[in-house]
Short mmCIF file of C-alpha atoms and ligand atoms in Angstrom, two decimals:
data_model
loop_
_atom_site.label_atom_id
_atom_site.label_comp_id
_atom_site.label_asym_id
_atom_site.label_seq_id
_atom_site.Cartn_x
_atom_site.Cartn_y
_atom_site.Cartn_z
CA MET A 1 -109.29 5.54 12.09
CA SER A 2 -111.32 2.88 13.68
CA GLY A 3 -110.61 -0.63 11.78
CA ASN A 4 -107.58 -2.92 12.89
CA LYS A 5 -107.59 -6.62 10.99
CA ALA A 6 -106.15 -8.97 13.34
CA VAL A 7 -105.46 -13.01 13.56
CA VAL A 8 -108.53 -14.82 16.06
CA TYR A 9 -108.65 -18.39 16.85
CA ASN A 10 -111.72 -19.62 15.00
CA GLY A 11 -112.28 -22.89 16.51
CA VAL A 12 -110.09 -26.03 16.70
CA GLY A 13 -107.49 -25.83 13.66
CA LYS A 14 -108.89 -22.43 12.44
CA VAL A 15 -107.33 -19.41 12.88
CA ALA A 16 -109.25 -15.86 10.42
CA VAL A 17 -108.28 -12.63 9.85
CA LYS A 18 -110.86 -10.15 11.56
CA ASP A 19 -111.79 -6.36 12.15
CA ILE A 20 -111.28 -6.72 15.83
CA GLY A 21 -111.72 -2.49 16.05
CA TYR A 22 -108.95 0.09 16.88
CA PRO A 23 -107.52 -0.55 20.91
CA ASP A 24 -107.49 2.33 23.07
CA LEU A 25 -106.04 2.92 26.63
CA VAL A 26 -108.29 0.27 28.54
CA LEU A 27 -108.69 -3.52 28.74
CA ARG A 28 -112.39 -3.90 27.65
CA ASP A 29 -114.25 -7.33 27.52
CA GLY A 30 -113.94 -10.09 24.88
CA PRO A 31 -113.25 -13.54 24.24
CA GLY A 32 -110.65 -14.69 26.97
CA VAL A 33 -110.53 -11.77 29.07
CA ASN A 34 -111.32 -12.49 32.74
CA PRO A 35 -113.74 -10.38 33.84
CA LEU A 36 -111.90 -8.94 37.08
CA ASN A 37 -109.56 -7.35 34.00
CA VAL A 38 -112.81 -5.50 32.30
CA GLY A 39 -112.08 -2.01 32.05
CA ARG A 40 -109.05 -2.03 33.88
CA LYS A 41 -107.65 1.64 32.76
CA CYS A 42 -104.14 2.11 31.25
CA GLU A 43 -102.91 5.23 31.08
CA HIS A 44 -99.58 3.30 31.61
CA GLY A 45 -99.96 1.94 27.74
CA VAL A 46 -99.01 3.09 24.62
CA ILE A 47 -100.88 2.28 21.10
CA LEU A 48 -98.34 0.58 18.79
CA LYS A 49 -98.45 0.56 15.10
CA VAL A 50 -97.30 -3.07 14.57
CA VAL A 51 -94.16 -3.36 12.44
CA THR A 52 -93.98 -7.26 13.05
CA THR A 53 -95.82 -10.05 15.23
CA ASN A 54 -94.59 -13.56 14.89
CA ILE A 55 -96.37 -17.12 14.77
CA CYS A 56 -94.97 -18.99 17.63
CA GLY A 57 -95.52 -22.87 18.77
CA SER A 58 -97.18 -21.29 21.82
CA ASP A 59 -100.08 -20.44 19.77
CA GLN A 60 -100.43 -23.65 18.16
CA HIS A 61 -101.01 -25.41 21.19
CA MET A 62 -104.53 -23.13 21.25
CA VAL A 63 -104.96 -23.65 17.91
CA ARG A 64 -104.82 -27.34 18.03
CA GLY A 65 -107.50 -27.38 20.48
CA ARG A 66 -104.77 -28.94 22.89
CA THR A 67 -105.93 -25.60 25.83
CA THR A 68 -109.14 -24.10 26.95
CA ALA A 69 -108.53 -20.89 24.48
CA PRO A 70 -112.00 -20.05 23.94
CA GLU A 71 -113.22 -19.27 20.18
CA GLY A 72 -112.41 -15.22 19.16
CA LEU A 73 -109.35 -14.70 21.33
CA VAL A 74 -106.77 -12.57 19.31
CA LEU A 75 -103.73 -14.20 19.08
CA GLY A 76 -100.46 -13.17 19.00
CA HIS A 77 -97.56 -12.22 21.92
CA GLU A 78 -94.38 -11.50 20.02
CA ILE A 79 -94.96 -8.27 18.97
CA THR A 80 -92.78 -5.47 17.78
CA GLY A 81 -94.24 -2.04 17.07
CA GLU A 82 -93.95 1.88 16.52
CA VAL A 83 -95.42 4.06 19.22
CA ILE A 84 -98.41 6.27 17.66
CA GLU A 85 -100.49 7.09 20.73
CA VAL A 86 -99.09 7.64 24.98
CA GLY A 87 -100.67 7.45 27.56
CA ARG A 88 -100.93 10.19 30.14
CA ASP A 89 -98.75 8.50 32.13
CA VAL A 90 -95.82 7.84 30.54
CA GLU A 91 -93.15 9.39 30.62
CA TYR A 92 -89.94 8.15 28.70
CA ILE A 93 -91.43 6.16 26.12
CA LYS A 94 -92.39 8.58 22.89
CA LYS A 95 -94.69 8.72 19.65
CA GLY A 96 -92.33 7.09 16.89
CA ASP A 97 -90.25 4.94 18.79
CA LEU A 98 -89.68 1.89 17.64
CA VAL A 99 -89.76 -1.15 20.18
CA SER A 100 -89.71 -4.59 21.03
CA VAL A 101 -92.52 -5.65 23.34
CA PRO A 102 -91.53 -8.44 26.16
CA PHE A 103 -94.30 -11.24 25.64
CA ASN A 104 -94.74 -11.36 29.24
CA ILE A 105 -97.16 -8.77 30.58
CA ALA A 106 -95.48 -7.02 33.63
CA CYS A 107 -96.26 -4.38 36.03
CA GLY A 108 -92.67 -3.09 37.56
CA ARG A 109 -94.42 -2.55 40.49
CA CYS A 110 -95.06 -5.96 42.54
CA GLN A 111 -92.57 -7.87 44.72
CA MET A 112 -91.90 -10.42 41.50
CA CYS A 113 -91.16 -7.35 38.99
CA LYS A 114 -88.73 -6.08 41.69
CA GLU A 115 -86.63 -9.23 41.95
CA GLN A 116 -87.02 -9.46 38.06
CA LYS A 117 -89.08 -12.15 37.68
CA THR A 118 -91.19 -10.59 35.33
CA HIS A 119 -93.03 -13.84 33.86
CA VAL A 120 -94.76 -14.25 37.64
CA CYS A 121 -95.90 -10.75 38.26
CA LEU A 122 -98.52 -10.15 40.94
CA ASN A 123 -100.69 -7.73 39.27
CA VAL A 124 -101.16 -8.44 35.46
CA ASN A 125 -103.49 -11.50 35.37
CA PRO A 126 -106.14 -12.42 38.03
CA ASP A 127 -105.98 -16.33 37.35
CA ARG A 128 -102.38 -16.47 38.35
CA PRO A 129 -99.35 -15.10 38.85
CA GLY A 130 -97.35 -14.06 35.15
CA SER A 131 -99.27 -13.11 31.38
CA ALA A 132 -98.92 -12.90 28.15
CA TYR A 133 -100.53 -10.94 25.47
CA GLY A 134 -103.26 -13.42 23.12
CA TYR A 135 -102.92 -16.43 25.14
CA VAL A 136 -105.34 -18.63 26.93
CA ASP A 137 -105.89 -18.20 30.72
CA MET A 138 -103.36 -14.95 31.06
CA GLY A 139 -105.96 -12.54 31.67
CA GLY A 140 -107.36 -11.39 28.63
CA TRP A 141 -104.78 -9.11 27.41
CA VAL A 142 -105.74 -8.63 23.53
CA GLY A 143 -102.89 -10.19 21.11
CA GLY A 144 -101.06 -8.26 18.78
CA GLN A 145 -101.28 -10.73 15.51
CA SER A 146 -103.27 -7.44 14.49
CA GLU A 147 -102.55 -4.01 12.57
CA TYR A 148 -102.74 -1.80 16.04
CA VAL A 149 -102.54 -2.94 19.91
CA MET A 150 -102.51 -1.42 23.31
CA VAL A 151 -99.51 -1.90 25.30
CA PRO A 152 -99.75 -1.29 29.23
CA TYR A 153 -96.68 -0.65 31.55
CA ALA A 154 -95.03 0.87 28.54
CA ASP A 155 -91.97 2.92 30.69
CA PHE A 156 -91.39 -0.40 32.79
CA GLN A 157 -91.38 -2.87 29.66
CA LEU A 158 -90.78 -1.32 26.27
CA LEU A 159 -87.10 -1.83 24.49
CA LYS A 160 -86.32 1.02 22.92
CA PHE A 161 -84.33 0.33 19.37
CA PRO A 162 -81.36 3.11 19.00
CA ASP A 163 -81.57 3.93 15.62
CA LYS A 164 -85.11 3.71 13.75
CA GLU A 165 -83.01 3.54 10.31
CA GLN A 166 -80.62 0.63 11.66
CA ALA A 167 -83.41 -1.41 13.31
CA MET A 168 -85.31 -1.54 10.01
CA GLU A 169 -82.40 -3.12 8.71
CA LYS A 170 -81.95 -5.26 11.18
CA ILE A 171 -85.72 -5.82 11.60
CA LEU A 172 -86.21 -9.80 11.10
CA ASP A 173 -83.85 -10.16 13.93
CA LEU A 174 -85.13 -7.80 16.40
CA THR A 175 -88.49 -8.97 15.49
CA MET A 176 -86.89 -12.30 17.78
CA LEU A 177 -86.58 -10.38 21.35
CA SER A 178 -90.30 -10.17 22.13
CA ASP A 179 -89.78 -14.12 22.80
CA ILE A 180 -87.65 -16.99 21.35
CA PHE A 181 -84.58 -15.28 21.08
CA PRO A 182 -84.58 -14.33 24.79
CA THR A 183 -86.42 -18.01 25.30
CA GLY A 184 -83.45 -19.92 23.50
CA PHE A 185 -81.14 -18.21 25.43
CA HIS A 186 -82.99 -18.73 28.91
CA GLY A 187 -83.33 -22.37 28.43
CA ALA A 188 -79.46 -22.40 27.47
CA TYR A 189 -77.95 -20.21 30.15
CA SER A 190 -80.10 -21.83 32.99
CA ALA A 191 -79.17 -24.91 31.78
CA GLY A 192 -75.78 -23.54 32.36
CA VAL A 193 -73.86 -23.57 29.24
CA LYS A 194 -70.55 -21.92 29.03
CA SER A 195 -67.74 -21.91 27.18
CA GLY A 196 -66.85 -25.91 26.24
CA SER A 197 -70.06 -27.27 27.04
CA THR A 198 -71.61 -30.20 25.15
CA VAL A 199 -75.30 -29.51 24.91
CA TYR A 200 -78.11 -31.49 23.88
CA VAL A 201 -81.51 -28.98 22.50
CA ALA A 202 -84.61 -31.45 22.30
CA GLY A 203 -86.73 -29.77 19.23
CA ALA A 204 -85.77 -28.27 16.41
CA GLY A 205 -88.49 -25.57 16.04
CA PRO A 206 -87.81 -22.02 16.39
CA VAL A 207 -87.59 -22.38 20.05
CA GLY A 208 -84.92 -25.28 19.96
CA LEU A 209 -82.85 -23.36 17.02
CA ALA A 210 -82.77 -20.72 19.06
CA ALA A 211 -81.54 -22.19 22.25
CA ALA A 212 -78.99 -23.70 19.68
CA HIS A 213 -77.81 -20.64 18.43
CA SER A 214 -77.58 -19.01 21.83
CA ALA A 215 -75.44 -22.17 22.85
CA GLN A 216 -73.25 -21.71 20.66
CA LEU A 217 -72.76 -17.61 21.48
CA LEU A 218 -72.72 -19.20 24.73
CA GLY A 219 -69.67 -20.91 23.82
CA ALA A 220 -70.37 -24.28 23.73
CA SER A 221 -67.95 -26.87 22.25
CA ALA A 222 -70.92 -28.88 20.36
CA VAL A 223 -74.62 -28.52 20.32
CA ILE A 224 -76.86 -31.42 19.13
CA VAL A 225 -80.29 -31.03 18.20
CA GLY A 226 -82.68 -33.64 17.91
CA ASP A 227 -86.25 -33.79 16.46
CA LEU A 228 -88.33 -36.43 14.11
CA ASN A 229 -88.58 -33.83 11.82
CA PRO A 230 -85.65 -33.67 8.98
CA GLU A 231 -86.40 -30.65 7.61
CA ARG A 232 -86.30 -28.77 10.80
CA LEU A 233 -82.96 -30.88 11.24
CA ALA A 234 -81.01 -29.53 7.96
CA GLN A 235 -82.20 -26.25 9.27
CA ALA A 236 -80.09 -26.92 12.80
CA ARG A 237 -77.22 -28.18 11.03
CA SER A 238 -77.42 -25.08 8.51
CA PHE A 239 -75.41 -22.86 11.32
CA GLY A 240 -73.53 -25.74 12.63
CA CYS A 241 -75.14 -27.89 15.14
CA GLU A 242 -75.10 -31.60 15.27
CA THR A 243 -78.64 -33.49 14.88
CA ILE A 244 -80.12 -36.47 15.47
CA ASP A 245 -83.24 -38.06 13.57
CA LEU A 246 -85.38 -39.65 16.60
CA SER A 247 -88.02 -40.75 14.53
CA GLN A 248 -85.04 -43.52 13.01
CA HIS A 249 -83.56 -43.87 16.56
CA ASP A 250 -84.49 -44.77 19.63
CA ASN A 251 -81.87 -44.49 21.97
CA LEU A 252 -80.72 -40.58 22.16
CA GLY A 253 -77.82 -41.65 24.65
CA GLU A 254 -75.90 -44.19 22.04
CA GLN A 255 -76.72 -41.30 19.21
CA ILE A 256 -74.70 -38.78 21.37
CA GLU A 257 -72.21 -41.10 22.02
CA GLN A 258 -71.85 -41.49 18.08
CA ILE A 259 -71.39 -37.93 18.17
CA LEU A 260 -69.26 -37.10 21.29
CA GLY A 261 -67.71 -40.80 21.87
CA GLU A 262 -69.65 -40.59 25.36
CA PRO A 263 -73.56 -40.98 25.50
CA VAL A 264 -73.63 -37.57 28.27
CA VAL A 265 -73.64 -34.04 27.60
CA ASP A 266 -73.40 -31.16 30.21
CA ALA A 267 -76.53 -29.80 29.45
CA ALA A 268 -79.93 -30.11 27.72
CA VAL A 269 -82.55 -27.47 26.86
CA ASP A 270 -86.12 -29.47 26.42
CA CYS A 271 -87.78 -26.87 23.73
CA VAL A 272 -90.98 -29.39 23.01
CA GLY A 273 -92.98 -29.10 25.67
CA PHE A 274 -96.40 -31.49 26.23
CA GLU A 275 -97.02 -32.25 22.92
CA ALA A 276 -94.36 -34.24 22.74
CA HIS A 277 -93.65 -37.42 20.61
CA GLY A 278 -91.90 -40.66 21.65
CA HIS A 279 -88.64 -42.01 19.74
CA GLY A 280 -87.93 -44.37 17.20
CA HIS A 281 -90.60 -45.29 14.20
CA GLY A 282 -94.14 -45.24 14.56
CA HIS A 283 -93.76 -42.76 17.58
CA THR A 284 -97.17 -40.85 18.88
CA GLU A 285 -97.41 -38.88 21.56
CA ALA A 286 -95.84 -39.19 24.42
CA SER A 287 -95.55 -35.97 27.27
CA ALA A 288 -93.11 -37.11 28.92
CA THR A 289 -90.92 -37.96 27.23
CA VAL A 290 -88.28 -35.43 26.36
CA LEU A 291 -87.68 -34.39 30.08
CA ASN A 292 -87.03 -38.18 30.75
CA ALA A 293 -84.70 -38.02 28.12
CA ILE A 294 -82.72 -35.15 29.04
CA MET A 295 -82.52 -36.36 32.80
CA ASP A 296 -81.16 -39.54 31.01
CA VAL A 297 -78.30 -37.95 28.91
CA THR A 298 -77.58 -35.13 30.97
CA GLN A 299 -74.60 -35.46 33.06
CA VAL A 300 -74.71 -35.73 37.21
CA GLY A 301 -75.23 -32.79 39.11
CA GLY A 302 -76.22 -30.72 35.69
CA ARG A 303 -78.40 -28.56 34.28
CA LEU A 304 -82.12 -28.83 32.27
CA GLY A 305 -83.23 -26.23 31.00
CA ILE A 306 -87.18 -26.25 30.03
CA PRO A 307 -88.93 -23.61 28.04
CA GLY A 308 -91.05 -26.16 26.18
CA LEU A 309 -94.33 -25.34 27.33
CA TYR A 310 -96.25 -27.84 29.81
CA VAL A 311 -100.04 -27.26 31.25
CA THR A 312 -102.27 -28.16 34.25
CA GLY A 313 -105.19 -28.35 31.69
CA ASP A 314 -105.14 -30.14 28.35
CA PRO A 315 -108.51 -31.03 26.89
CA GLY A 316 -106.56 -33.01 24.06
CA GLY A 317 -104.54 -35.04 26.68
CA VAL A 318 -104.17 -38.74 25.63
CA ASP A 319 -105.61 -40.15 29.02
CA GLU A 320 -106.80 -38.52 32.38
CA ASP A 321 -103.49 -37.80 33.64
CA ALA A 322 -102.67 -36.48 30.61
CA LYS A 323 -106.02 -33.77 30.50
CA ILE A 324 -105.00 -32.39 34.40
CA GLY A 325 -101.31 -32.06 33.18
CA SER A 326 -100.04 -34.95 34.68
CA LEU A 327 -96.89 -36.25 33.62
CA LYS A 328 -94.78 -40.20 34.20
CA ILE A 329 -91.64 -38.49 34.46
CA ARG A 330 -88.88 -40.78 36.19
CA PHE A 331 -88.10 -38.02 38.63
CA GLY A 332 -86.25 -40.68 41.29
CA LEU A 333 -83.62 -40.25 38.16
CA GLY A 334 -83.40 -36.38 38.20
CA TRP A 335 -83.03 -36.64 42.05
CA ALA A 336 -80.01 -39.44 41.85
CA LYS A 337 -78.25 -37.21 38.92
CA ALA A 338 -78.71 -34.09 41.56
CA HIS A 339 -80.11 -32.09 38.44
CA THR A 340 -81.60 -28.93 38.54
CA PHE A 341 -84.83 -28.17 36.41
CA VAL A 342 -85.54 -24.53 35.75
CA THR A 343 -89.58 -23.85 33.77
CA GLY A 344 -91.79 -21.71 33.44
CA GLN A 345 -92.29 -19.01 31.37
CA THR A 346 -88.91 -16.81 30.17
CA PRO A 347 -88.06 -13.51 31.75
CA VAL A 348 -87.71 -12.35 28.26
CA MET A 349 -86.83 -8.58 30.16
CA LYS A 350 -82.86 -10.38 31.88
CA TYR A 351 -82.00 -10.59 28.46
CA HIS A 352 -84.14 -8.86 25.63
CA ARG A 353 -81.26 -5.60 26.11
CA GLY A 354 -78.05 -7.58 25.79
CA LEU A 355 -79.13 -9.82 23.12
CA MET A 356 -80.52 -6.58 21.01
CA LYS A 357 -76.86 -5.34 21.24
CA MET A 358 -75.51 -8.82 20.29
CA ILE A 359 -78.03 -8.64 16.94
CA LEU A 360 -77.28 -4.85 16.24
CA HIS A 361 -73.28 -5.18 16.47
CA GLY A 362 -73.72 -8.47 14.33
CA LYS A 363 -72.80 -11.01 16.85
CA ALA A 364 -76.13 -12.62 17.02
CA GLN A 365 -77.59 -14.43 13.47
CA ILE A 366 -80.61 -15.07 14.74
CA ALA A 367 -83.34 -14.50 11.92
CA LYS A 368 -80.67 -16.55 10.05
CA ALA A 369 -80.53 -19.66 12.07
CA VAL A 370 -84.91 -19.57 12.43
CA ASN A 371 -85.18 -19.16 9.14
CA ALA A 372 -87.47 -15.92 9.29
CA THR A 373 -90.13 -15.97 6.75
CA LEU A 374 -92.12 -12.59 5.89
CA ILE A 375 -95.97 -13.06 5.29
CA SER A 376 -98.97 -10.79 5.16
CA ILE A 377 -101.82 -10.37 7.77
CA ASP A 378 -104.08 -11.93 5.52
CA GLU A 379 -101.63 -14.95 4.34
CA ALA A 380 -101.64 -16.16 8.77
CA PRO A 381 -104.35 -18.71 8.52
CA ASN A 382 -101.65 -20.64 5.68
CA GLY A 383 -98.58 -19.72 7.50
CA TYR A 384 -100.26 -21.55 10.56
CA ALA A 385 -101.06 -24.21 8.51
CA ASP A 386 -98.05 -24.85 7.28
CA PHE A 387 -96.08 -24.05 10.62
CA ASP A 388 -98.34 -26.97 12.10
CA LYS A 389 -97.20 -28.75 9.72
CA GLY A 390 -93.73 -28.63 10.40
CA ALA A 391 -92.22 -26.21 8.07
CA ALA A 392 -88.73 -25.26 8.95
CA LYS A 393 -89.71 -21.34 9.29
CA LYS A 394 -90.35 -18.62 12.01
CA PHE A 395 -93.39 -16.66 10.39
CA VAL A 396 -93.08 -13.00 11.03
CA ILE A 397 -96.46 -11.38 10.06
CA ASP A 398 -95.92 -7.71 8.71
CA PRO A 399 -99.30 -6.30 9.23
CA HIS A 400 -98.21 -2.95 6.86
CA GLY A 401 -96.70 -4.29 4.71
CA SER A 402 -93.92 -2.21 6.11
CA VAL A 403 -90.65 -4.27 6.21
CA ARG A 404 -88.56 -3.80 2.85
CA ARG A 405 -88.72 -7.35 1.08
N1 LIG B 1 -91.28 -20.90 28.70
C1 LIG B 1 -91.51 -19.69 27.59
O1 LIG B 1 -91.60 -18.87 28.00
C2 LIG B 1 -91.44 -19.97 25.89
C3 LIG B 1 -91.95 -19.42 24.77
C4 LIG B 1 -91.99 -19.87 23.81
C5 LIG B 1 -91.86 -20.95 23.72
N2 LIG B 1 -92.29 -22.02 24.61
C6 LIG B 1 -92.56 -22.96 24.30
O2 LIG B 1 -91.13 -23.92 23.41
C7 LIG B 1 -91.78 -25.01 22.60
C8 LIG B 1 -91.48 -24.80 21.23
O3 LIG B 1 -92.16 -23.66 20.98
P1 LIG B 1 -91.30 -23.97 19.18
O4 LIG B 1 -92.36 -22.49 18.09
O5 LIG B 1 -90.35 -24.51 18.52
O6 LIG B 1 -92.47 -25.13 18.86
P2 LIG B 1 -92.38 -26.16 17.72
O7 LIG B 1 -93.91 -26.87 17.92
O8 LIG B 1 -92.50 -25.48 16.32
O9 LIG B 1 -91.59 -27.31 17.80
C9 LIG B 1 -91.60 -28.22 18.55
C10 LIG B 1 -90.59 -29.03 18.04
O10 LIG B 1 -90.15 -30.33 18.46
C11 LIG B 1 -90.83 -31.50 17.77
N3 LIG B 1 -90.39 -32.82 18.58
C12 LIG B 1 -91.50 -32.91 19.29
N4 LIG B 1 -91.42 -34.59 20.31
C13 LIG B 1 -89.99 -34.45 20.37
C14 LIG B 1 -89.31 -35.45 20.99
N5 LIG B 1 -89.14 -36.39 21.78
N6 LIG B 1 -87.86 -34.61 20.61
C15 LIG B 1 -87.02 -33.76 20.15
N7 LIG B 1 -88.25 -33.16 19.61
C16 LIG B 1 -89.37 -32.96 19.63
C17 LIG B 1 -91.79 -31.03 16.76
O11 LIG B 1 -91.03 -32.10 15.25
C18 LIG B 1 -91.28 -30.01 16.73
O12 LIG B 1 -90.28 -29.50 15.77
C19 LIG B 1 -93.36 -24.86 23.03
O13 LIG B 1 -93.79 -25.64 23.85
C20 LIG B 1 -94.16 -23.05 23.06
O14 LIG B 1 -95.14 -23.38 23.60
C21 LIG B 1 -92.08 -21.41 25.71
ZN1 LIG B 2 -93.91 -17.00 21.41
ZN1 LIG B 3 -95.38 -6.91 38.88
#
């Protein structure tokens, strides 16, 4: 085996499918690989034949040129696959296992990993704590929108599906365990959603839809999703959410009042991030919009789940402040309301096993909620373009054509 087709960032607005060569159990030099990570041996790792790998809004930040991602970076952090090779130091994961890969790479040996904070592992990224496959400033671990990928720390990280045949039946749901289902769930859970909660979810992209479905699973009495994209709002309504079209209305509190009879919710989740637009007609980018809006509408003493991504450097930022990720947030309001803010990458491993069981027992319908849509790896550039235009779909790449259509 020598070839390995992969989806590669090819400059602003462009991705291409290229052969990157079959991986081995070492992190080799390449675009975006931190020099301190070059040559890193991964006998604790495995090679996966990728079964599904999803396109994410996080990838789009890079492809839109809103990060310092270098050209040639191999994309893809949402990976599900079959183990076809195991490293010398892997004890329990076996060839043939079908597994979900948490998008956060974590060693399982550092203080943070021992405290279940696998999203800020101290040993995998020389730039800063925390890492991910195929992502800028994350150490250079090669992305998995490819036919084959190397996954380190396999025994610690991989979630093995108990029954391969059953898993392939539900693969479009299970593929969401590598990121967006845990991320949406973490957003809702860390916002304190419980039985009876009223919840506002900003953003009806895949993460917002996953947060909305998670809020339902956690027992919310009403879930309201806001976006500026009518097609995505219709998708949210398809599984029982209330919606607000923010391209038509600039006062979120008033809209919430029309639905709930009061302009406040118990919990709110930001599933938009730094590329947020302002509310109302003629809206343009205004990065602090969602953070300010959720402080405004969340009950005093409430919690704000913030999975939406905020960056420390944004070459496409609208002004000098935005270029260093400095936003105009009305923090005094959050302070006065005694809000709790929960930010950062999602610690996927905290949630993925429980959510897998909810899928396998038919309790969660995440593929339906996010409108999972299968494409081939050659269709990935079109998938990126459609997703960028706001398609109400979560694109799932099937690099080997192994999923039943
Ligand atoms: N924390 C994590 O670990 C984690 C994991 C996955 C994704 N993310 C981040 O979550 C965010 C959402 O991901 P996605 O894949 O759904 O992205 P997406 O780009 O598909 O969705 C974002 C949606 O927000 C909408 N939007 C823009 N401004 C808005 C506003 N003011 N109010 C409400 N909606 C608004 C857009 O129209 C779009 O539909 C991204 O920033 C992504 O990077 C974070
Ligand atoms: Zn993702
Ligand atoms: Zn660690």
